[in-house]
Short mmCIF file of N, CA and C in Angstrom, two decimals:
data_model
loop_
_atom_site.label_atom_id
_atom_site.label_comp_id
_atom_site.label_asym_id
_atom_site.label_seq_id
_atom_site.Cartn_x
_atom_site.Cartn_y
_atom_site.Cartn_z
N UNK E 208 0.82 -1.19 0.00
CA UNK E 208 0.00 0.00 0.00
C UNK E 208 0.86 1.26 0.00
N UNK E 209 -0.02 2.50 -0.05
CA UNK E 209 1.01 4.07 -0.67
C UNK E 209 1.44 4.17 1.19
N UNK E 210 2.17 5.11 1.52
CA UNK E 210 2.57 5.63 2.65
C UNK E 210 1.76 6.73 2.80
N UNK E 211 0.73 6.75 3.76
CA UNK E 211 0.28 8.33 4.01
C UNK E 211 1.42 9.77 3.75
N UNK E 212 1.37 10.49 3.45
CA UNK E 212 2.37 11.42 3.14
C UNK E 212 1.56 12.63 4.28
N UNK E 213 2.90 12.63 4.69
CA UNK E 213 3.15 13.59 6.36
C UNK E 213 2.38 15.12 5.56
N UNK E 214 2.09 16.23 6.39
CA UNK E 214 1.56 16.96 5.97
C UNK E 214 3.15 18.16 5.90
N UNK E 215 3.14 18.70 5.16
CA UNK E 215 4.19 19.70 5.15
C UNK E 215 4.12 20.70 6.28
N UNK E 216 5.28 21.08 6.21
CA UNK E 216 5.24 21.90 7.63
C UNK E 216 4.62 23.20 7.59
N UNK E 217 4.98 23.86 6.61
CA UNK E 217 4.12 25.16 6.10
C UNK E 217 3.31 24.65 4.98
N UNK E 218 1.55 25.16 5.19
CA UNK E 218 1.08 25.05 4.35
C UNK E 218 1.09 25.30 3.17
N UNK E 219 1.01 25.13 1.93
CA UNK E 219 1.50 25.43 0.75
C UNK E 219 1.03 26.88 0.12
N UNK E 220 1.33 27.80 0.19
CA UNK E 220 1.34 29.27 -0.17
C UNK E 220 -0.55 28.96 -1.74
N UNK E 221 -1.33 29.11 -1.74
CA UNK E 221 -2.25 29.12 -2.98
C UNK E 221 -2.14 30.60 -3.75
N UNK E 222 -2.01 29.86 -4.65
CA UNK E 222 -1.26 30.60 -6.19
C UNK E 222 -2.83 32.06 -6.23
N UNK E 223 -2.69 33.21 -6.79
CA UNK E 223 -3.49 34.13 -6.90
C UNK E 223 -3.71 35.54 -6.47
N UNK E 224 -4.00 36.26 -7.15
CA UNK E 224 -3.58 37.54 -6.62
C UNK E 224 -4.26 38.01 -5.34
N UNK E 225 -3.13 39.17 -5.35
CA UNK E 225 -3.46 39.47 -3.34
C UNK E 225 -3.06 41.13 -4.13
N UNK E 226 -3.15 41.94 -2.54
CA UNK E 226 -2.40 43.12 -2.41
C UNK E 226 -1.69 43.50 -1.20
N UNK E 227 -0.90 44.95 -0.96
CA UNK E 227 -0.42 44.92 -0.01
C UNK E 227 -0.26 46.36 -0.19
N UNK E 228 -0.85 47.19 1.20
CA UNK E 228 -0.99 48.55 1.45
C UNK E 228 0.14 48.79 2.33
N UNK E 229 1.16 49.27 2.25
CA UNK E 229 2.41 49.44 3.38
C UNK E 229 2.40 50.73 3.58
N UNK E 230 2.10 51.19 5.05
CA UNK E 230 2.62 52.69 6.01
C UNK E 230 4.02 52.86 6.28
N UNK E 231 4.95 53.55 6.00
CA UNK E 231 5.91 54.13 7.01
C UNK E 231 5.86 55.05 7.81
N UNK E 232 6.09 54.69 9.12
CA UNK E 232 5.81 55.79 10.15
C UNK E 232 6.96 56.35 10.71
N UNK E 233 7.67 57.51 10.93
CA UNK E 233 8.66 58.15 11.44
C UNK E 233 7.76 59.22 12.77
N UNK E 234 8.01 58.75 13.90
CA UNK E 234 7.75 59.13 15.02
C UNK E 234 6.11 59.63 15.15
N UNK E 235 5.25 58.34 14.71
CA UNK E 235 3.51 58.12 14.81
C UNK E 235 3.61 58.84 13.53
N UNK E 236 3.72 59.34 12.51
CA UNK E 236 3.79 60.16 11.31
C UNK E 236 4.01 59.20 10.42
N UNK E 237 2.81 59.13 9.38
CA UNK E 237 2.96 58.33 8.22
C UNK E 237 3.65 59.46 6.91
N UNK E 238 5.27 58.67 6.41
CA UNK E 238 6.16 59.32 5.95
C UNK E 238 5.70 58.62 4.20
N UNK E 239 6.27 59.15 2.99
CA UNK E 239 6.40 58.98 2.32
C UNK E 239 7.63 57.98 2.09
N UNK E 240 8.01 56.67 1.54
CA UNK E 240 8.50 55.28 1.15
C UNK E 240 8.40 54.94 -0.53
N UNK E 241 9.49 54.31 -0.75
CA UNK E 241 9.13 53.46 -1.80
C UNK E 241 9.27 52.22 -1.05
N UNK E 242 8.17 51.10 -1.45
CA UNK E 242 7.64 49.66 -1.30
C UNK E 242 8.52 48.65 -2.21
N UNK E 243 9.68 47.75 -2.03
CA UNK E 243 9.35 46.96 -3.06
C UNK E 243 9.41 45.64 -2.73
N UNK E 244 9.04 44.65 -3.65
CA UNK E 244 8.57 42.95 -3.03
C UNK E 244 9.74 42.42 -3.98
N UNK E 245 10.72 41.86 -3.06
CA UNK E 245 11.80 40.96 -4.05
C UNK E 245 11.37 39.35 -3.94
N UNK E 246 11.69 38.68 -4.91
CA UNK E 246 11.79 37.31 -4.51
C UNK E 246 12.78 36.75 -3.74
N UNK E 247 13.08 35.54 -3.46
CA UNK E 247 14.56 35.39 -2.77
C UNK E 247 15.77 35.37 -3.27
N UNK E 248 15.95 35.31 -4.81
CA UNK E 248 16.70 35.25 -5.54
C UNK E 248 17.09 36.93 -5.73
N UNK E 249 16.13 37.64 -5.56
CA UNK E 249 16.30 39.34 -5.55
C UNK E 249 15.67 39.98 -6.85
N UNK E 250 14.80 39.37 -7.45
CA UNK E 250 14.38 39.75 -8.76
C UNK E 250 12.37 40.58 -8.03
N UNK E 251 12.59 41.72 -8.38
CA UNK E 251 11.35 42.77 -8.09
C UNK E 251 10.04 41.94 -8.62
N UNK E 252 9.40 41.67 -7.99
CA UNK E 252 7.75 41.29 -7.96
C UNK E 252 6.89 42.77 -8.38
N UNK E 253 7.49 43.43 -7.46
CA UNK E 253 5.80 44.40 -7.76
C UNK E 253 6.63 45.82 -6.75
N UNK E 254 6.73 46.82 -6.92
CA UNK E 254 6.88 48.10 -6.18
C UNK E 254 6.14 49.44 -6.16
N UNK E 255 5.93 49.80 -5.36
CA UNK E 255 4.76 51.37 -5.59
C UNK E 255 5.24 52.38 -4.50
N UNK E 256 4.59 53.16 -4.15
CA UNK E 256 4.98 54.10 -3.32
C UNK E 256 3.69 53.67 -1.76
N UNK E 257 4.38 53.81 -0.64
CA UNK E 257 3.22 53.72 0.17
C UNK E 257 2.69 54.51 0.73
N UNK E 258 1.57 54.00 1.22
CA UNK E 258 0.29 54.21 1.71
C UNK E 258 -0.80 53.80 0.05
N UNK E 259 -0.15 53.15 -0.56
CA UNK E 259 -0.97 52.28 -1.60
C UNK E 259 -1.19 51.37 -1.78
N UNK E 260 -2.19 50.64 -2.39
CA UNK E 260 -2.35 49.28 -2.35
C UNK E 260 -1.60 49.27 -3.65
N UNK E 261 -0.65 47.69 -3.31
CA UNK E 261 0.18 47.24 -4.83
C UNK E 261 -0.18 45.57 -5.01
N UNK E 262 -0.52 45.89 -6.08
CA UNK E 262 -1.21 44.22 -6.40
C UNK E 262 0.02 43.51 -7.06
N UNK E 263 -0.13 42.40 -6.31
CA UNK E 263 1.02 41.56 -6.63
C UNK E 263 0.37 39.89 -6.55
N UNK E 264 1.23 39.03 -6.79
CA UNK E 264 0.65 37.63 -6.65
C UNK E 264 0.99 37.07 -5.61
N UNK E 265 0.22 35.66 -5.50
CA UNK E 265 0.70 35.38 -4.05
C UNK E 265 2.14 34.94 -3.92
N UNK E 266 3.19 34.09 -2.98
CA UNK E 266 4.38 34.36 -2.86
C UNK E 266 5.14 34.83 -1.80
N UNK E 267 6.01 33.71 -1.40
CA UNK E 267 6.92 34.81 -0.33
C UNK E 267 8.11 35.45 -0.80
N UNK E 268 7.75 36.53 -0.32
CA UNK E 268 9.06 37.76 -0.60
C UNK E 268 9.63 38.40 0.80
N UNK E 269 10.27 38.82 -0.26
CA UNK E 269 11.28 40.50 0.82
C UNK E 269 10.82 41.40 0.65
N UNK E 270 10.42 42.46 1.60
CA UNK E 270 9.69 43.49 1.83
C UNK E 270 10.67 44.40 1.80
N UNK E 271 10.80 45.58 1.06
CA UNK E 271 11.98 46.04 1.39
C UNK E 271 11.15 47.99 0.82
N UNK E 272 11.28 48.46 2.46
CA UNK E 272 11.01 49.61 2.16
C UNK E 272 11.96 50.76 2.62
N UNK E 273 11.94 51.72 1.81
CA UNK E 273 12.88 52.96 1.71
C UNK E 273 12.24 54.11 1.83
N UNK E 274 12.43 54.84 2.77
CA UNK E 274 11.69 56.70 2.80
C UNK E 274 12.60 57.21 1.70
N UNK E 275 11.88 58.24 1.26
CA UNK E 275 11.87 58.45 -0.18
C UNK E 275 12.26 59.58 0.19
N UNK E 276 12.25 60.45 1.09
CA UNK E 276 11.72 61.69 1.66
C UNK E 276 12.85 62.37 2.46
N UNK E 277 14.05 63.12 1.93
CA UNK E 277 14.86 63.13 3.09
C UNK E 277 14.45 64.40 4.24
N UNK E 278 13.31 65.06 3.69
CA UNK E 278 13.00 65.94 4.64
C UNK E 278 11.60 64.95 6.06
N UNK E 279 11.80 63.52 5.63
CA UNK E 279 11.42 62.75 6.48
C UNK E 279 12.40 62.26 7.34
N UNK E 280 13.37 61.49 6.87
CA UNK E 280 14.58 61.35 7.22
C UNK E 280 15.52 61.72 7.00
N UNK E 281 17.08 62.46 7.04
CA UNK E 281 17.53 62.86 6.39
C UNK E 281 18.59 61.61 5.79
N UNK E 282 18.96 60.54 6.10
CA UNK E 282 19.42 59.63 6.26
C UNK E 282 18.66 58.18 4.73
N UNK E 283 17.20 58.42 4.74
CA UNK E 283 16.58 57.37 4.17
C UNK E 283 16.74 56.41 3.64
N UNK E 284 16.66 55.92 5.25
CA UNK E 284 17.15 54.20 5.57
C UNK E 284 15.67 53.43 5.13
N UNK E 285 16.92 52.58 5.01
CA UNK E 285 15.59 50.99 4.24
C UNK E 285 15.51 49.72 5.58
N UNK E 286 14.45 49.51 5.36
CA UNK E 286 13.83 48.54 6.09
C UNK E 286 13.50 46.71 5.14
N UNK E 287 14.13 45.83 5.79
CA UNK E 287 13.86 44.30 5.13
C UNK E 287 13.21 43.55 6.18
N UNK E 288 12.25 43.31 5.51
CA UNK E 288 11.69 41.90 6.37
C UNK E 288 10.80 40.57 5.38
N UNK E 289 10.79 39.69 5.77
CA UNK E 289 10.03 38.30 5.17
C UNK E 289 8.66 38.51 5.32
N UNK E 290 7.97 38.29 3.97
CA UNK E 290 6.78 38.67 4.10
C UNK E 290 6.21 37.05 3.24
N UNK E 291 4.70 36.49 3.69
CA UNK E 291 3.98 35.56 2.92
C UNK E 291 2.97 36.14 2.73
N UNK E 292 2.47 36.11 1.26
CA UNK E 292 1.35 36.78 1.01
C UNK E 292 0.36 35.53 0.49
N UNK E 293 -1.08 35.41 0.66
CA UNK E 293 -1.76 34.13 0.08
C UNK E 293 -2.77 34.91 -0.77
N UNK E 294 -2.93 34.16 -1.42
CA UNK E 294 -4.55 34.30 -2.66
C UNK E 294 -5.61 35.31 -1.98
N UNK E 295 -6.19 36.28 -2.47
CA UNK E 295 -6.76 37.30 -1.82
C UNK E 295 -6.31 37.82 -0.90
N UNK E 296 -5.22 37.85 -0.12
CA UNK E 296 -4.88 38.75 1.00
C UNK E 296 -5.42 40.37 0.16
N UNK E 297 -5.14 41.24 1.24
CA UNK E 297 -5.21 42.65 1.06
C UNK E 297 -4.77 43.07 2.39
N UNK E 298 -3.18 42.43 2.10
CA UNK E 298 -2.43 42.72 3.74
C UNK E 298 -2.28 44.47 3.73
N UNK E 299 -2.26 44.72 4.74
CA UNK E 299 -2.08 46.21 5.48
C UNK E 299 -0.99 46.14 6.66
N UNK E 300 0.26 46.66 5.97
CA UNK E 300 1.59 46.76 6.87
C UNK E 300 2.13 47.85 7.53
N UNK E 301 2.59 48.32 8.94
CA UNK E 301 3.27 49.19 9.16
C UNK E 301 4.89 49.06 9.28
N UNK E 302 5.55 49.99 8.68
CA UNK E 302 6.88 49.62 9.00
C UNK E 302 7.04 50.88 9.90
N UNK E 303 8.17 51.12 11.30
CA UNK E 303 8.38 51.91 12.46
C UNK E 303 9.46 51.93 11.91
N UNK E 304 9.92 53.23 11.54
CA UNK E 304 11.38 53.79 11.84
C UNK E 304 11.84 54.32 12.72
N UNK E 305 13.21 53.62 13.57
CA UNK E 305 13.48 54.39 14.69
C UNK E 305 13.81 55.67 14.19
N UNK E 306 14.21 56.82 14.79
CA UNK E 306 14.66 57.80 14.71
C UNK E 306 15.48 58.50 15.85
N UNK E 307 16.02 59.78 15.65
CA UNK E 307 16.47 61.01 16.56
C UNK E 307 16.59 62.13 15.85
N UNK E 308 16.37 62.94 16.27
CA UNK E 308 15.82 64.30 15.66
C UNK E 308 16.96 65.67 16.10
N UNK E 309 18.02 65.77 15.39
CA UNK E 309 19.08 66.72 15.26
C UNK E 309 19.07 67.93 14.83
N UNK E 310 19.32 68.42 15.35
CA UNK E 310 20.11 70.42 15.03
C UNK E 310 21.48 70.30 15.13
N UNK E 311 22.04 70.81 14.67
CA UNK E 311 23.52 71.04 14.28
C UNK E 311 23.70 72.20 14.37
N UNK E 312 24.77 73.13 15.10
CA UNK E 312 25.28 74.25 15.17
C UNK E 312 26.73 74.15 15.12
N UNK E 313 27.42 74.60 14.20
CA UNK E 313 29.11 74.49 13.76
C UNK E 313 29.10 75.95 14.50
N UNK E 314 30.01 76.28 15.24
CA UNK E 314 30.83 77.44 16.24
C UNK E 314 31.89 77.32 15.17
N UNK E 315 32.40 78.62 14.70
CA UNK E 315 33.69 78.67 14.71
C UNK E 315 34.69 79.84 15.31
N UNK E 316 35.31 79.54 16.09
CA UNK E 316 35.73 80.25 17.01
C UNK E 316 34.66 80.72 17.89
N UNK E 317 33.79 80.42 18.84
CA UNK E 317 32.59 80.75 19.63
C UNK E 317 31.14 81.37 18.91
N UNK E 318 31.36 81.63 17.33
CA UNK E 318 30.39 82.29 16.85
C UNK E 318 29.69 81.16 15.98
N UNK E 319 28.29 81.54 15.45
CA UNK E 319 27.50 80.63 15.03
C UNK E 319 27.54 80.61 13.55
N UNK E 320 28.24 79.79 12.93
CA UNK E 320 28.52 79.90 11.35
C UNK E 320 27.26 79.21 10.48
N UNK E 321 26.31 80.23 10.29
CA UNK E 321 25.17 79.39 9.24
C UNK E 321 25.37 78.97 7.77
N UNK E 322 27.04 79.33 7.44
CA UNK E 322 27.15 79.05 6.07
C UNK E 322 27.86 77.38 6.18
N UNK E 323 28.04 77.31 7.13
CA UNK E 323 29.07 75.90 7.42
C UNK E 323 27.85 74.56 7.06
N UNK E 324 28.10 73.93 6.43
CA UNK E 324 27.14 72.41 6.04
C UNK E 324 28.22 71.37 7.08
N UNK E 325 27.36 70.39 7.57
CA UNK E 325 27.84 68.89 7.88
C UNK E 325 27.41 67.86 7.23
N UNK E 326 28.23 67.13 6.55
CA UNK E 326 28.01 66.14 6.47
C UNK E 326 28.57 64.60 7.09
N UNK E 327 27.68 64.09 6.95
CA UNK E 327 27.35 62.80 8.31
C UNK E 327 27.65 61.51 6.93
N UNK E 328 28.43 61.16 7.78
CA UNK E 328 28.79 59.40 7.12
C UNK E 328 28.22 58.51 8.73
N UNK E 329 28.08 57.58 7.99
CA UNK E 329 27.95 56.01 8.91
C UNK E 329 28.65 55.44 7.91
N UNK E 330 29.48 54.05 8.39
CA UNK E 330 30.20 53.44 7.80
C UNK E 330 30.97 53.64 6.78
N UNK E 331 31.68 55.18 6.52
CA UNK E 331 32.12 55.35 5.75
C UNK E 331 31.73 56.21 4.36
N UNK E 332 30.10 55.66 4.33
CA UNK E 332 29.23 56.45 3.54
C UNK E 332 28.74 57.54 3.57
N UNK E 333 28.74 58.50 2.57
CA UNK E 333 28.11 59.62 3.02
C UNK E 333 26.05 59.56 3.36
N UNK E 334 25.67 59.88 4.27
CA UNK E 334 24.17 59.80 4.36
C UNK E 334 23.20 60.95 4.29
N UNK E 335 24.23 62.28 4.42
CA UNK E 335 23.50 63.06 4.52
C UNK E 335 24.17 64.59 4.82
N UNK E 336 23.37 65.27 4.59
CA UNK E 336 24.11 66.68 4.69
C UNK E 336 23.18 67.86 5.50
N UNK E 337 23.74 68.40 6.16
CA UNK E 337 23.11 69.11 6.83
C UNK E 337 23.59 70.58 7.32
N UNK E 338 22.39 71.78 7.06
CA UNK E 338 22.88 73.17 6.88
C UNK E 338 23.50 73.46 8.47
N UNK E 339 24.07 73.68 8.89
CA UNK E 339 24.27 74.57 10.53
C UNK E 339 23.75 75.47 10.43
N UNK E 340 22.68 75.69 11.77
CA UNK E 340 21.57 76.18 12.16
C UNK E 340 20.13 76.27 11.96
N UNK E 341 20.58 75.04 10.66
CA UNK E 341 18.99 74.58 10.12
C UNK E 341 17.57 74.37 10.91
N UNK E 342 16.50 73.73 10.89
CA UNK E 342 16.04 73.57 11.80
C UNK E 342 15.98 71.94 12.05
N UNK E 343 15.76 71.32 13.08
CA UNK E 343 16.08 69.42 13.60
C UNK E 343 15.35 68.67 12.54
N UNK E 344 16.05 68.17 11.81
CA UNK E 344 15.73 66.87 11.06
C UNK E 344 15.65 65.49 11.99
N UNK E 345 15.32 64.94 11.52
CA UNK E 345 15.09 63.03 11.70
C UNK E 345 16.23 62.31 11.28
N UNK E 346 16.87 61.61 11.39
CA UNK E 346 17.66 61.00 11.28
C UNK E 346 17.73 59.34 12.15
N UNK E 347 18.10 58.15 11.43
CA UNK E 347 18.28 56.75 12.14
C UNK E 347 19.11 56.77 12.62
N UNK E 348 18.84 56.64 14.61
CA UNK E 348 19.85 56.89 15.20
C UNK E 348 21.01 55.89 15.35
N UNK E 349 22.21 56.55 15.82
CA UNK E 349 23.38 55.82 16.25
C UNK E 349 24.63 56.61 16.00
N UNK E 350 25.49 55.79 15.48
CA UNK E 350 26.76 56.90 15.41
C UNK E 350 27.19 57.01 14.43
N UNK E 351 27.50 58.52 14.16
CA UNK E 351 27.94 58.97 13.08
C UNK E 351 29.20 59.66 13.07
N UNK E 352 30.13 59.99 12.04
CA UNK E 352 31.03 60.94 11.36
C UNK E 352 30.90 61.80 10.90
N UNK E 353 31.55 62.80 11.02
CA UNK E 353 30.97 64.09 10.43
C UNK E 353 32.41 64.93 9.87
N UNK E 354 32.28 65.37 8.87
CA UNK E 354 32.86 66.50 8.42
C UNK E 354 32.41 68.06 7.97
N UNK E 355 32.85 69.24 8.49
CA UNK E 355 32.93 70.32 8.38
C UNK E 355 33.07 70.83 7.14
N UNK E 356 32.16 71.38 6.60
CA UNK E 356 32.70 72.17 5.43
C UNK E 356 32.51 73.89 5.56
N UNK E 357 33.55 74.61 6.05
CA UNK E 357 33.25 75.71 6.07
C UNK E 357 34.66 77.07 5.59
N UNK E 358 33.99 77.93 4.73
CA UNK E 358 35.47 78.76 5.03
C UNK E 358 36.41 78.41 3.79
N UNK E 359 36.26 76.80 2.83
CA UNK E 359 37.15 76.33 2.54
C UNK E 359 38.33 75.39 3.33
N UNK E 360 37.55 75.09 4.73
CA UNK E 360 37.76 74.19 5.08
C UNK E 360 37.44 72.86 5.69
N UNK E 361 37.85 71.36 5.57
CA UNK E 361 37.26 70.46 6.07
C UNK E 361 37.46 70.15 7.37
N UNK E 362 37.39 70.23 8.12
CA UNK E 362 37.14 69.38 9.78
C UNK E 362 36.63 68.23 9.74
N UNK E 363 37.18 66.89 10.51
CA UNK E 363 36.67 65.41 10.53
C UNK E 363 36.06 65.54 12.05
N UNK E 364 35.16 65.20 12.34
CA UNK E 364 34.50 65.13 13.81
C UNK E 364 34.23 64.00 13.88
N UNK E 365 34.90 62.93 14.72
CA UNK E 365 34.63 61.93 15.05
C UNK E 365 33.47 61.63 15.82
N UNK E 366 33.11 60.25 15.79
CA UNK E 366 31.93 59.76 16.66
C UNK E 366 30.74 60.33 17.45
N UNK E 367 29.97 61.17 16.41
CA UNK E 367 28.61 61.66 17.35
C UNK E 367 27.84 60.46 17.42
N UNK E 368 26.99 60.99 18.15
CA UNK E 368 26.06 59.80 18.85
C UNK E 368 24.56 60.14 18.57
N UNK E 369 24.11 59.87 18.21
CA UNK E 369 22.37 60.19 18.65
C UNK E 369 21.47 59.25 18.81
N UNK E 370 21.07 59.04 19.90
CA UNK E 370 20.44 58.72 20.47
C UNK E 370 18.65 57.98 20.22
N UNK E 371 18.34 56.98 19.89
CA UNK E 371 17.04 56.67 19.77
C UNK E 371 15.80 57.85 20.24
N UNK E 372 15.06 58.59 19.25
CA UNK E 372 14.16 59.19 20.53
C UNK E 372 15.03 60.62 21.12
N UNK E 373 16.23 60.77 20.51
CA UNK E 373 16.53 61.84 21.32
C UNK E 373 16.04 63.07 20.54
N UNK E 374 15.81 64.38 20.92
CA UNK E 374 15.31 65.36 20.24
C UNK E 374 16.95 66.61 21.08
N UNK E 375 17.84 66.45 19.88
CA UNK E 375 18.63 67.18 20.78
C UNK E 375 19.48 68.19 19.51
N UNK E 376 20.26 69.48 20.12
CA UNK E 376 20.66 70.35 19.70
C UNK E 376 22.34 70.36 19.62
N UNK E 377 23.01 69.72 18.60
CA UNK E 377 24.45 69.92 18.86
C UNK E 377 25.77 70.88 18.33
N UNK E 378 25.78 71.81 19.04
CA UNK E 378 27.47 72.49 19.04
C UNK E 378 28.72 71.52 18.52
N UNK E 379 28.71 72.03 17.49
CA UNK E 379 29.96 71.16 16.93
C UNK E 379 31.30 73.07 16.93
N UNK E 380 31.49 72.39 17.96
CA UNK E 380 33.26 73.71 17.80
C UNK E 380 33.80 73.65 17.20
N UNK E 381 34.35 74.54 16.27
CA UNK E 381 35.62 74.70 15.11
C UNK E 381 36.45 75.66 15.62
N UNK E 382 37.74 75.82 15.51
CA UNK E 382 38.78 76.46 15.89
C UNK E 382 39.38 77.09 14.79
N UNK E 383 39.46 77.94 14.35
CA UNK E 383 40.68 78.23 13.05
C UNK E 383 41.30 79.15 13.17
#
């Protein structure tokens, strides 16, 4: 006789279209994102902008969303996660971006230089640029690098920090 055949461990995904409405939120604030659905191999299924529904088929993918928006973030970091979608879904996703929310003030010599820009690397990369004395952007916190551009000159400022959640104002001193 046949062998009963064990039931699979995950049920088998049924073939058919679905959709998927994705929020990005930067501090309870639904931000502007691009959405996109990779397969596992990394080949694009379906992408839109969110707070839209994007019809796609069923399938598990990679969710992979990006703020689009650097006056959302100034940084606009991407978010990955594993997503299963089945036959009629009309999933509705939030993605949470951490954040910290920065002002930058470059001093040079004790005075407040609004022509001076920073720009901020993480890992080497540049992520972002920012006016001194602007007003506090958003930014994904942690630690950053920074260089000075002012005057015609560069300054390297090692290791700022910011903080998850922090809403803070930083004096960066220049000497010349």
């Amino acid at each position: 006789g046949e062998q009963p055949q064990s039931p699979p461990a995950t049920a088998p995904i049924k073939a058919g279209p679905a959709s998927l409405t994705l929020e990005a939120i930067v501090h309870g604030q639904s931000v502007p994102a691009n959405v996109r659905l990779l397969t596992a191999d990394g080949n694009e299924v379906a992408s839109g902008p969110s707070g839209q529904a994007i019809d796609l088929p069923s399938g598990q993918y990679t969710l992979e969303v990006q703020i689009s928006d650097e006056h959302a973030m100034l940084d606009k970091p991407t978010q990955r996660r594993q997503l299963v979608i089945q036959a009629g879904d009309a999933l509705h996703e939030r993605a949470e971006f951490p954040w910290a929310s920065v002002q930058l003030n470059v001093r040079v010599n004790g005075h407040l230089d609004r022509s001076a820009e920073v720009v901020l690397q993480r890992d080497g990369k540049e992520v972002a640029k920012v006016r001194s004395g602007a007003p506090s952007s958003a930014i994904s916190p942690g630690r950053y690098e920074a260089t000075v551009l002012t005057r015609g000159a560069r300054i390297e400022v090692k290791g700022m920090q910011f903080p998850e959640g922090a809403q803070e104002s930083k004096p960066i001193d220049v000497h010349m």
